Amino acid sequence: IKPFEAILNDQKLIIVPDNQLGYIPFEVLLTEFVESDDIDFRKLPYLLKCHPVSYAYSATILQREHQISNRSNGKIIAFAPNYGSSQNFYHLPSRHENLLPIPWAIDEVKNITRKYRGRAFTGNKATKEAFKEHAGNYHVLHLAMHSIINNDNPMYSKLVFSPIQDTLSNGFLNTYDLFNLELNAQLVVLSACQTGDGRLQRGEGIMSMARGFLNAGIPAIIMTLWEIDDHSSSKLILQFYDYLAEGYEKNKALRSAKLDYLQTTDRFKAHPNFWAGFVNIGSNDPIHVRKAVALWLEVASLLFFIAVSAFLILWFRKGRTNKCD
């Protein structure tokens, strides 16, 4: 950045990283040297404080994503399985690990769909089958769940939904499954661990779960570069939606959410590990999510119109009857 610092002048940065640089969130780089034994991570001179930063796989792909980006209906569909219940517990013998609950994921999804127009699928209702059935009707997809990254075969990296009991469904949505779905979303928020991580393939870049959504025709992804803290991320992501609702471009909305987070968190949680993992790749065009209260206002307005119309009809009929008398 340094050689071009003078001419950038607060402009937004779109970075096409090469090779291993794709694993780095550039916004945490410092714009000046800091010499201190007592570092306050809230006050460091991050590049984030100078520029909105977003990413692209190439200029050609970015141009294509901009062309397919269009006006959104503002509706959100959000999923958050509950892995820890006795009826929904995953054990993966091949990996010798259990998928533990994500305590704040369900609250994250409910808070988003309570504040903005949308539909939430939580717990045992957050199934792969429900996603396949309903996701095509929404322009914002929010997925707060576990992911399993397969670096040997990126097409088998997967998001882990709830299984349907007493069926053969395992709840796994593999990357290759995305190409068979009719998705009309303008934005996918992958609030899951390492969705921007994967194997570095020569000439192609990082083959991640997020890359699968982009290849499936979705122009913008909010992805994660490492394992995220669900409590911190739930607060940051809700602020991100607040700025989207105000008409911010995606890169500026994510930047503003991160700056707000740094201003309100404590010194420990201000470490970049808690907030810098979320990055935006693809189109930065604004996508206007609609507040849920707007739906109630629409209903109230409709009821008021019906009531006034009914009153006028009755009044008119009464007037005609009086004239006949």
mmCIF file of C-alpha atoms in Angstrom:
data_model
loop_
_atom_site.group_PDB
_atom_site.id
_atom_site.type_symbol
_atom_site.label_atom_id
_atom_site.label_comp_id
_atom_site.label_asym_id
_atom_site.label_seq_id
_atom_site.Cartn_x
_atom_site.Cartn_y
_atom_site.Cartn_z
ATOM 1 C CA ILE A 1 0.000 0.000 0.000
ATOM 2 C CA LYS A 2 2.807 2.381 0.962
ATOM 3 C CA PRO A 3 3.949 3.435 -2.538
ATOM 4 C CA PHE A 4 0.349 4.367 -3.466
ATOM 5 C CA GLU A 5 -0.751 5.758 -0.117
ATOM 6 C CA ALA A 6 -0.920 9.371 -1.263
ATOM 7 C CA ILE A 7 -3.156 8.706 -4.275
ATOM 8 C CA LEU A 8 -5.482 6.189 -2.576
ATOM 9 C CA ASN A 9 -6.898 8.887 -0.292
ATOM 10 C CA ASP A 10 -9.585 6.919 1.616
ATOM 11 C CA GLN A 11 -10.751 4.986 -1.441
ATOM 12 C CA LYS A 12 -12.003 1.415 -1.194
ATOM 13 C CA LEU A 13 -9.484 -1.350 -1.889
ATOM 14 C CA ILE A 14 -10.316 -4.458 -3.900
ATOM 15 C CA ILE A 15 -7.509 -6.976 -3.523
ATOM 16 C CA VAL A 16 -6.841 -9.957 -5.794
ATOM 17 C CA PRO A 17 -4.374 -11.919 -3.638
ATOM 18 C CA ASP A 18 -1.842 -14.285 -5.123
ATOM 19 C CA ASN A 19 -1.028 -17.732 -3.707
ATOM 20 C CA GLN A 20 -0.612 -17.774 0.102
ATOM 21 C CA LEU A 21 -1.662 -14.137 0.379
ATOM 22 C CA GLY A 22 -5.233 -15.401 -0.026
ATOM 23 C CA TYR A 23 -5.120 -16.609 3.573
ATOM 24 C CA ILE A 24 -4.412 -13.115 4.963
ATOM 25 C CA PRO A 25 -6.991 -10.436 5.867
ATOM 26 C CA PHE A 26 -5.179 -7.343 4.596
ATOM 27 C CA GLU A 27 -7.243 -4.994 6.768
ATOM 28 C CA VAL A 28 -5.285 -6.079 9.883
ATOM 29 C CA LEU A 29 -1.959 -4.904 8.418
ATOM 30 C CA LEU A 30 -0.617 -1.834 10.222
ATOM 31 C CA THR A 31 -0.102 1.471 8.443
ATOM 32 C CA GLU A 32 2.695 2.518 10.790
ATOM 33 C CA PHE A 33 5.189 0.910 13.145
ATOM 34 C CA VAL A 34 4.016 0.363 16.724
ATOM 35 C CA GLU A 35 6.601 0.042 19.462
ATOM 36 C CA SER A 36 5.020 -0.870 22.781
ATOM 37 C CA ASP A 37 5.086 -3.632 25.370
ATOM 38 C CA ASP A 38 1.476 -2.900 26.300
ATOM 39 C CA ILE A 39 -0.540 -3.250 23.098
ATOM 40 C CA ASP A 40 -4.174 -2.219 23.068
ATOM 41 C CA PHE A 41 -5.588 -4.027 20.022
ATOM 42 C CA ARG A 42 -8.488 -1.578 19.863
ATOM 43 C CA LYS A 43 -6.172 1.324 19.045
ATOM 44 C CA LEU A 44 -3.724 -0.157 16.549
ATOM 45 C CA PRO A 45 -3.433 1.652 13.176
ATOM 46 C CA TYR A 46 -5.061 -1.053 11.074
ATOM 47 C CA LEU A 47 -5.440 -0.594 7.335
ATOM 48 C CA LEU A 48 -9.137 -1.154 8.101
ATOM 49 C CA LYS A 49 -9.265 2.332 9.639
ATOM 50 C CA CYS A 50 -8.112 3.907 6.368
ATOM 51 C CA HIS A 51 -9.973 1.921 3.696
ATOM 52 C CA PRO A 52 -12.878 -0.460 3.130
ATOM 53 C CA VAL A 53 -11.251 -3.702 1.941
ATOM 54 C CA SER A 54 -12.765 -6.512 -0.132
ATOM 55 C CA TYR A 55 -11.408 -9.350 -2.250
ATOM 56 C CA ALA A 56 -11.804 -11.014 -5.628
ATOM 57 C CA TYR A 57 -10.383 -14.105 -7.318
ATOM 58 C CA SER A 58 -9.694 -12.111 -10.482
ATOM 59 C CA ALA A 59 -10.769 -8.898 -12.208
ATOM 60 C CA THR A 60 -12.647 -10.956 -14.804
ATOM 61 C CA ILE A 61 -14.640 -12.863 -12.187
ATOM 62 C CA LEU A 62 -15.345 -9.639 -10.291
ATOM 63 C CA GLN A 63 -16.748 -8.014 -13.426
ATOM 64 C CA ARG A 64 -19.008 -11.030 -14.024
ATOM 65 C CA GLU A 65 -20.241 -10.900 -10.430
ATOM 66 C CA HIS A 66 -21.043 -7.210 -10.779
ATOM 67 C CA GLN A 67 -23.100 -7.918 -13.899
ATOM 68 C CA ILE A 68 -25.245 -10.609 -12.238
ATOM 69 C CA SER A 69 -25.788 -8.523 -9.108
ATOM 70 C CA ASN A 70 -29.240 -6.959 -9.172
ATOM 71 C CA ARG A 71 -31.904 -5.488 -6.932
ATOM 72 C CA SER A 72 -32.803 -7.639 -3.947
ATOM 73 C CA ASN A 73 -36.227 -8.355 -2.496
ATOM 74 C CA GLY A 74 -34.608 -7.852 0.909
ATOM 75 C CA LYS A 75 -35.713 -11.227 2.272
ATOM 76 C CA ILE A 76 -33.349 -13.332 4.380
ATOM 77 C CA ILE A 77 -33.419 -17.055 5.036
ATOM 78 C CA ALA A 78 -31.233 -18.224 7.911
ATOM 79 C CA PHE A 79 -30.231 -21.645 9.259
ATOM 80 C CA ALA A 80 -28.748 -22.655 12.617
ATOM 81 C CA PRO A 81 -28.736 -26.366 13.573
ATOM 82 C CA ASN A 82 -28.505 -27.469 17.197
ATOM 83 C CA TYR A 83 -25.768 -30.073 17.352
ATOM 84 C CA GLY A 84 -25.761 -30.739 21.069
ATOM 85 C CA SER A 85 -29.233 -32.144 21.679
ATOM 86 C CA SER A 86 -29.666 -35.826 22.398
ATOM 87 C CA GLN A 87 -31.672 -36.197 19.183
ATOM 88 C CA ASN A 88 -29.189 -34.382 17.003
ATOM 89 C CA PHE A 89 -25.598 -35.291 17.788
ATOM 90 C CA TYR A 90 -22.918 -35.875 15.242
ATOM 91 C CA HIS A 91 -20.079 -38.308 15.534
ATOM 92 C CA LEU A 92 -17.657 -38.545 12.659
ATOM 93 C CA PRO A 93 -15.615 -41.728 13.038
ATOM 94 C CA SER A 94 -13.317 -40.905 10.142
ATOM 95 C CA ARG A 95 -12.279 -37.657 11.813
ATOM 96 C CA HIS A 96 -12.501 -38.924 15.404
ATOM 97 C CA GLU A 97 -14.314 -35.841 16.590
ATOM 98 C CA ASN A 98 -17.729 -34.680 17.698
ATOM 99 C CA LEU A 99 -19.429 -31.546 16.457
ATOM 100 C CA LEU A 100 -20.267 -29.633 19.606
ATOM 101 C CA PRO A 101 -23.038 -27.047 20.008
ATOM 102 C CA ILE A 102 -22.556 -23.485 18.768
ATOM 103 C CA PRO A 103 -24.166 -21.611 21.670
ATOM 104 C CA TRP A 104 -24.774 -18.264 19.975
ATOM 105 C CA ALA A 105 -25.682 -19.477 16.480
ATOM 106 C CA ILE A 106 -29.419 -19.884 17.097
ATOM 107 C CA ASP A 107 -29.599 -16.507 18.845
ATOM 108 C CA GLU A 108 -27.724 -14.976 15.915
ATOM 109 C CA VAL A 109 -30.241 -16.319 13.404
ATOM 110 C CA LYS A 110 -33.281 -15.395 15.501
ATOM 111 C CA ASN A 111 -32.000 -11.870 16.118
ATOM 112 C CA ILE A 112 -31.402 -11.303 12.405
ATOM 113 C CA THR A 113 -34.794 -12.591 11.258
ATOM 114 C CA ARG A 114 -36.570 -10.867 14.152
ATOM 115 C CA LYS A 115 -35.112 -7.517 13.121
ATOM 116 C CA TYR A 116 -35.225 -7.975 9.362
ATOM 117 C CA ARG A 117 -37.659 -9.591 6.964
ATOM 118 C CA GLY A 118 -36.874 -13.257 6.696
ATOM 119 C CA ARG A 119 -37.411 -16.796 7.866
ATOM 120 C CA ALA A 120 -35.389 -18.756 10.401
ATOM 121 C CA PHE A 121 -34.825 -22.521 10.487
ATOM 122 C CA THR A 122 -33.263 -23.546 13.780
ATOM 123 C CA GLY A 123 -32.527 -26.768 15.662
ATOM 124 C CA ASN A 124 -33.916 -29.898 14.041
ATOM 125 C CA LYS A 125 -35.744 -27.794 11.435
ATOM 126 C CA ALA A 126 -32.451 -26.545 10.002
ATOM 127 C CA THR A 127 -32.090 -29.411 7.524
ATOM 128 C CA LYS A 128 -30.390 -29.669 4.166
ATOM 129 C CA GLU A 129 -33.759 -30.577 2.659
ATOM 130 C CA ALA A 130 -35.334 -27.354 3.979
ATOM 131 C CA PHE A 131 -32.444 -25.382 2.509
ATOM 132 C CA LYS A 132 -32.861 -26.999 -0.898
ATOM 133 C CA GLU A 133 -36.633 -26.404 -0.856
ATOM 134 C CA HIS A 134 -36.692 -22.763 0.239
ATOM 135 C CA ALA A 135 -33.319 -21.118 -0.441
ATOM 136 C CA GLY A 136 -34.139 -20.292 -4.068
ATOM 137 C CA ASN A 137 -36.886 -17.889 -2.939
ATOM 138 C CA TYR A 138 -34.582 -15.633 -0.930
ATOM 139 C CA HIS A 139 -31.904 -13.140 -1.919
ATOM 140 C CA VAL A 140 -29.836 -13.347 1.280
ATOM 141 C CA LEU A 141 -28.730 -16.724 2.654
ATOM 142 C CA HIS A 142 -27.376 -16.793 6.209
ATOM 143 C CA LEU A 143 -25.783 -20.041 7.394
ATOM 144 C CA ALA A 144 -24.636 -20.247 11.030
ATOM 145 C CA MET A 145 -23.335 -23.779 11.444
ATOM 146 C CA HIS A 146 -20.342 -26.094 11.430
ATOM 147 C CA SER A 147 -18.319 -26.661 8.294
ATOM 148 C CA ILE A 148 -15.943 -29.513 7.477
ATOM 149 C CA ILE A 149 -13.086 -28.627 5.146
ATOM 150 C CA ASN A 150 -11.690 -31.344 2.893
ATOM 151 C CA ASN A 151 -8.339 -30.182 1.569
ATOM 152 C CA ASP A 152 -7.739 -33.431 -0.320
ATOM 153 C CA ASN A 153 -10.937 -33.009 -2.336
ATOM 154 C CA PRO A 154 -12.453 -29.496 -1.981
ATOM 155 C CA MET A 155 -15.662 -30.592 -3.706
ATOM 156 C CA TYR A 156 -16.351 -32.660 -0.570
ATOM 157 C CA SER A 157 -15.991 -29.755 1.844
ATOM 158 C CA LYS A 158 -19.381 -29.443 3.472
ATOM 159 C CA LEU A 159 -21.766 -27.469 5.634
ATOM 160 C CA VAL A 160 -23.390 -29.502 8.396
ATOM 161 C CA PHE A 161 -27.174 -29.122 8.661
ATOM 162 C CA SER A 162 -29.417 -31.090 10.995
ATOM 163 C CA PRO A 163 -30.197 -34.619 9.787
ATOM 164 C CA ILE A 164 -33.782 -35.789 9.425
ATOM 165 C CA GLN A 165 -34.396 -38.455 12.028
ATOM 166 C CA ASP A 166 -35.119 -42.015 10.867
ATOM 167 C CA THR A 167 -33.946 -41.270 7.321
ATOM 168 C CA LEU A 168 -30.725 -41.719 5.381
ATOM 169 C CA SER A 169 -30.120 -37.961 5.398
ATOM 170 C CA ASN A 170 -26.806 -37.076 7.057
ATOM 171 C CA GLY A 171 -27.289 -33.316 6.879
ATOM 172 C CA PHE A 172 -24.158 -32.723 4.796
ATOM 173 C CA LEU A 173 -24.331 -30.123 2.014
ATOM 174 C CA ASN A 174 -21.209 -30.738 -0.061
ATOM 175 C CA THR A 175 -19.660 -28.112 -2.302
ATOM 176 C CA TYR A 176 -20.580 -30.143 -5.381
ATOM 177 C CA ASP A 177 -24.261 -30.094 -4.284
ATOM 178 C CA LEU A 178 -24.370 -26.335 -4.874
ATOM 179 C CA PHE A 179 -24.124 -26.728 -8.647
ATOM 180 C CA ASN A 180 -27.419 -28.653 -8.768
ATOM 181 C CA LEU A 181 -29.409 -26.005 -6.872
ATOM 182 C CA GLU A 182 -31.360 -23.080 -8.327
ATOM 183 C CA LEU A 183 -30.108 -20.285 -6.093
ATOM 184 C CA ASN A 184 -31.116 -16.691 -6.762
ATOM 185 C CA ALA A 185 -29.304 -15.141 -3.823
ATOM 186 C CA GLN A 186 -27.333 -11.927 -4.164
ATOM 187 C CA LEU A 187 -25.447 -12.535 -0.922
ATOM 188 C CA VAL A 188 -24.454 -15.536 1.193
ATOM 189 C CA VAL A 189 -23.193 -15.016 4.737
ATOM 190 C CA LEU A 190 -21.204 -18.094 5.775
ATOM 191 C CA SER A 191 -21.111 -17.691 9.541
ATOM 192 C CA ALA A 192 -19.197 -20.936 9.913
ATOM 193 C CA CYS A 193 -15.563 -21.753 10.520
ATOM 194 C CA GLN A 194 -12.981 -21.633 7.729
ATOM 195 C CA THR A 195 -15.428 -21.208 4.837
ATOM 196 C CA GLY A 196 -12.794 -19.170 2.981
ATOM 197 C CA ASP A 197 -10.072 -21.681 3.761
ATOM 198 C CA GLY A 198 -9.054 -24.633 1.615
ATOM 199 C CA ARG A 199 -6.379 -26.099 -0.606
ATOM 200 C CA LEU A 200 -4.296 -23.702 -2.672
ATOM 201 C CA GLN A 201 -4.526 -24.869 -6.270
ATOM 202 C CA ARG A 202 -1.971 -23.571 -8.754
ATOM 203 C CA GLY A 203 -3.547 -21.226 -11.272
ATOM 204 C CA GLU A 204 -6.912 -21.258 -9.489
ATOM 205 C CA GLY A 205 -6.313 -19.927 -5.990
ATOM 206 C CA ILE A 206 -7.872 -21.215 -2.784
ATOM 207 C CA MET A 207 -10.534 -23.872 -3.373
ATOM 208 C CA SER A 208 -12.904 -23.100 -0.519
ATOM 209 C CA MET A 209 -16.569 -23.588 0.341
ATOM 210 C CA ALA A 210 -17.094 -19.899 -0.490
ATOM 211 C CA ARG A 211 -15.588 -20.509 -3.939
ATOM 212 C CA GLY A 212 -18.283 -23.127 -4.501
ATOM 213 C CA PHE A 213 -21.059 -20.576 -3.873
ATOM 214 C CA LEU A 214 -19.415 -18.093 -6.237
ATOM 215 C CA ASN A 215 -19.101 -20.761 -8.925
ATOM 216 C CA ALA A 216 -22.794 -21.551 -8.386
ATOM 217 C CA GLY A 217 -23.612 -18.005 -9.525
ATOM 218 C CA ILE A 218 -23.892 -16.048 -6.280
ATOM 219 C CA PRO A 219 -22.074 -12.718 -6.715
ATOM 220 C CA ALA A 220 -21.038 -11.951 -3.117
ATOM 221 C CA ILE A 221 -19.958 -13.999 -0.106
ATOM 222 C CA ILE A 222 -19.118 -13.085 3.468
ATOM 223 C CA MET A 223 -16.687 -15.864 4.423
ATOM 224 C CA THR A 224 -14.321 -16.753 7.253
ATOM 225 C CA LEU A 225 -10.584 -17.376 7.043
ATOM 226 C CA TRP A 226 -10.255 -19.323 10.306
ATOM 227 C CA GLU A 227 -12.216 -20.739 13.238
ATOM 228 C CA ILE A 228 -14.428 -17.965 14.571
ATOM 229 C CA ASP A 229 -15.673 -17.126 18.055
ATOM 230 C CA ASP A 230 -19.456 -17.467 17.823
ATOM 231 C CA HIS A 231 -20.254 -14.844 20.493
ATOM 232 C CA SER A 232 -18.127 -12.109 18.924
ATOM 233 C CA SER A 233 -19.169 -13.001 15.394
ATOM 234 C CA SER A 234 -22.880 -12.908 16.247
ATOM 235 C CA LYS A 235 -22.575 -9.285 17.420
ATOM 236 C CA LEU A 236 -20.444 -8.258 14.463
ATOM 237 C CA ILE A 237 -22.716 -9.850 11.880
ATOM 238 C CA LEU A 238 -25.866 -8.236 13.283
ATOM 239 C CA GLN A 239 -24.154 -4.851 13.006
ATOM 240 C CA PHE A 240 -23.225 -5.744 9.423
ATOM 241 C CA TYR A 241 -26.917 -6.231 8.601
ATOM 242 C CA ASP A 242 -27.728 -2.913 10.297
ATOM 243 C CA TYR A 243 -25.417 -1.109 7.884
ATOM 244 C CA LEU A 244 -26.752 -3.042 4.889
ATOM 245 C CA ALA A 245 -30.229 -1.841 5.851
ATOM 246 C CA GLU A 246 -28.941 1.740 5.711
ATOM 247 C CA GLY A 247 -27.856 1.226 2.096
ATOM 248 C CA TYR A 248 -24.121 0.714 2.639
ATOM 249 C CA GLU A 249 -22.084 -1.216 0.085
ATOM 250 C CA LYS A 250 -21.104 -4.630 1.442
ATOM 251 C CA ASN A 251 -17.433 -3.773 1.957
ATOM 252 C CA LYS A 252 -18.314 -0.546 3.768
ATOM 253 C CA ALA A 253 -20.964 -2.306 5.857
ATOM 254 C CA LEU A 254 -18.495 -4.966 7.009
ATOM 255 C CA ARG A 255 -15.830 -2.358 7.698
ATOM 256 C CA SER A 256 -18.234 -0.232 9.769
ATOM 257 C CA ALA A 257 -19.341 -3.296 11.741
ATOM 258 C CA LYS A 258 -15.716 -4.136 12.551
ATOM 259 C CA LEU A 259 -14.941 -0.562 13.611
ATOM 260 C CA ASP A 260 -18.017 -0.535 15.852
ATOM 261 C CA TYR A 261 -16.912 -3.826 17.347
ATOM 262 C CA LEU A 262 -13.454 -2.440 18.143
ATOM 263 C CA GLN A 263 -14.992 0.581 19.838
ATOM 264 C CA THR A 264 -17.323 -1.426 22.072
ATOM 265 C CA THR A 265 -15.334 -4.550 22.988
ATOM 266 C CA ASP A 266 -12.734 -5.063 25.709
ATOM 267 C CA ARG A 267 -8.980 -5.249 25.185
ATOM 268 C CA PHE A 268 -8.920 -9.047 25.107
ATOM 269 C CA LYS A 269 -11.728 -9.494 22.564
ATOM 270 C CA ALA A 270 -10.229 -6.750 20.363
ATOM 271 C CA HIS A 271 -7.527 -9.149 19.162
ATOM 272 C CA PRO A 272 -7.943 -9.655 15.375
ATOM 273 C CA ASN A 273 -8.650 -13.343 15.974
ATOM 274 C CA PHE A 274 -12.147 -12.343 17.145
ATOM 275 C CA TRP A 275 -13.189 -10.045 14.293
ATOM 276 C CA ALA A 276 -10.789 -10.058 11.323
ATOM 277 C CA GLY A 277 -11.682 -13.561 10.085
ATOM 278 C CA PHE A 278 -14.790 -12.292 8.286
ATOM 279 C CA VAL A 279 -14.039 -10.924 4.809
ATOM 280 C CA ASN A 280 -16.114 -10.001 1.776
ATOM 281 C CA ILE A 281 -15.324 -11.517 -1.599
ATOM 282 C CA GLY A 282 -17.133 -10.640 -4.801
ATOM 283 C CA SER A 283 -19.547 -7.839 -5.637
ATOM 284 C CA ASN A 284 -19.736 -4.855 -3.290
ATOM 285 C CA ASP A 285 -23.040 -3.554 -4.647
ATOM 286 C CA PRO A 286 -25.477 -2.597 -1.868
ATOM 287 C CA ILE A 287 -28.231 -5.054 -1.053
ATOM 288 C CA HIS A 288 -31.117 -3.521 0.843
ATOM 289 C CA VAL A 289 -32.376 -5.804 3.582
ATOM 290 C CA ARG A 290 -35.757 -4.687 4.901
ATOM 291 C CA LYS A 291 -36.562 -4.252 8.561
ATOM 292 C CA ALA A 292 -39.281 -6.506 9.920
ATOM 293 C CA VAL A 293 -41.182 -3.517 11.255
ATOM 294 C CA ALA A 294 -41.730 -2.452 7.671
ATOM 295 C CA LEU A 295 -43.826 -5.579 7.133
ATOM 296 C CA TRP A 296 -46.052 -4.673 10.090
ATOM 297 C CA LEU A 297 -46.441 -1.174 8.703
ATOM 298 C CA GLU A 298 -47.501 -2.639 5.374
ATOM 299 C CA VAL A 299 -50.100 -4.828 7.088
ATOM 300 C CA ALA A 300 -51.339 -1.916 9.214
ATOM 301 C CA SER A 301 -51.612 0.291 6.133
ATOM 302 C CA LEU A 302 -53.549 -2.405 4.284
ATOM 303 C CA LEU A 303 -55.962 -2.871 7.202
ATOM 304 C CA PHE A 304 -56.441 0.895 7.455
ATOM 305 C CA PHE A 305 -57.188 1.090 3.721
ATOM 306 C CA ILE A 306 -59.742 -1.751 4.006
ATOM 307 C CA ALA A 307 -61.387 -0.107 7.015
ATOM 308 C CA VAL A 308 -61.646 3.290 5.282
ATOM 309 C CA SER A 309 -62.961 1.671 2.095
ATOM 310 C CA ALA A 310 -65.601 -0.254 4.050
ATOM 311 C CA PHE A 311 -66.670 2.918 5.876
ATOM 312 C CA LEU A 312 -67.007 4.874 2.615
ATOM 313 C CA ILE A 313 -69.020 2.090 0.976
ATOM 314 C CA LEU A 314 -71.417 1.906 3.945
ATOM 315 C CA TRP A 315 -71.725 5.688 4.066
ATOM 316 C CA PHE A 316 -72.424 5.858 0.316
ATOM 317 C CA ARG A 317 -75.053 3.114 0.514
ATOM 318 C CA LYS A 318 -76.702 4.802 3.468
ATOM 319 C CA GLY A 319 -76.802 8.085 1.564
ATOM 320 C CA ARG A 320 -78.484 6.427 -1.434
ATOM 321 C CA THR A 321 -81.064 4.753 0.834
ATOM 322 C CA ASN A 322 -81.949 8.092 2.442
ATOM 323 C CA LYS A 323 -82.446 9.688 -0.967
ATOM 324 C CA CYS A 324 -84.826 6.926 -2.008
ATOM 325 C CA ASP A 325 -86.840 7.403 1.163
#
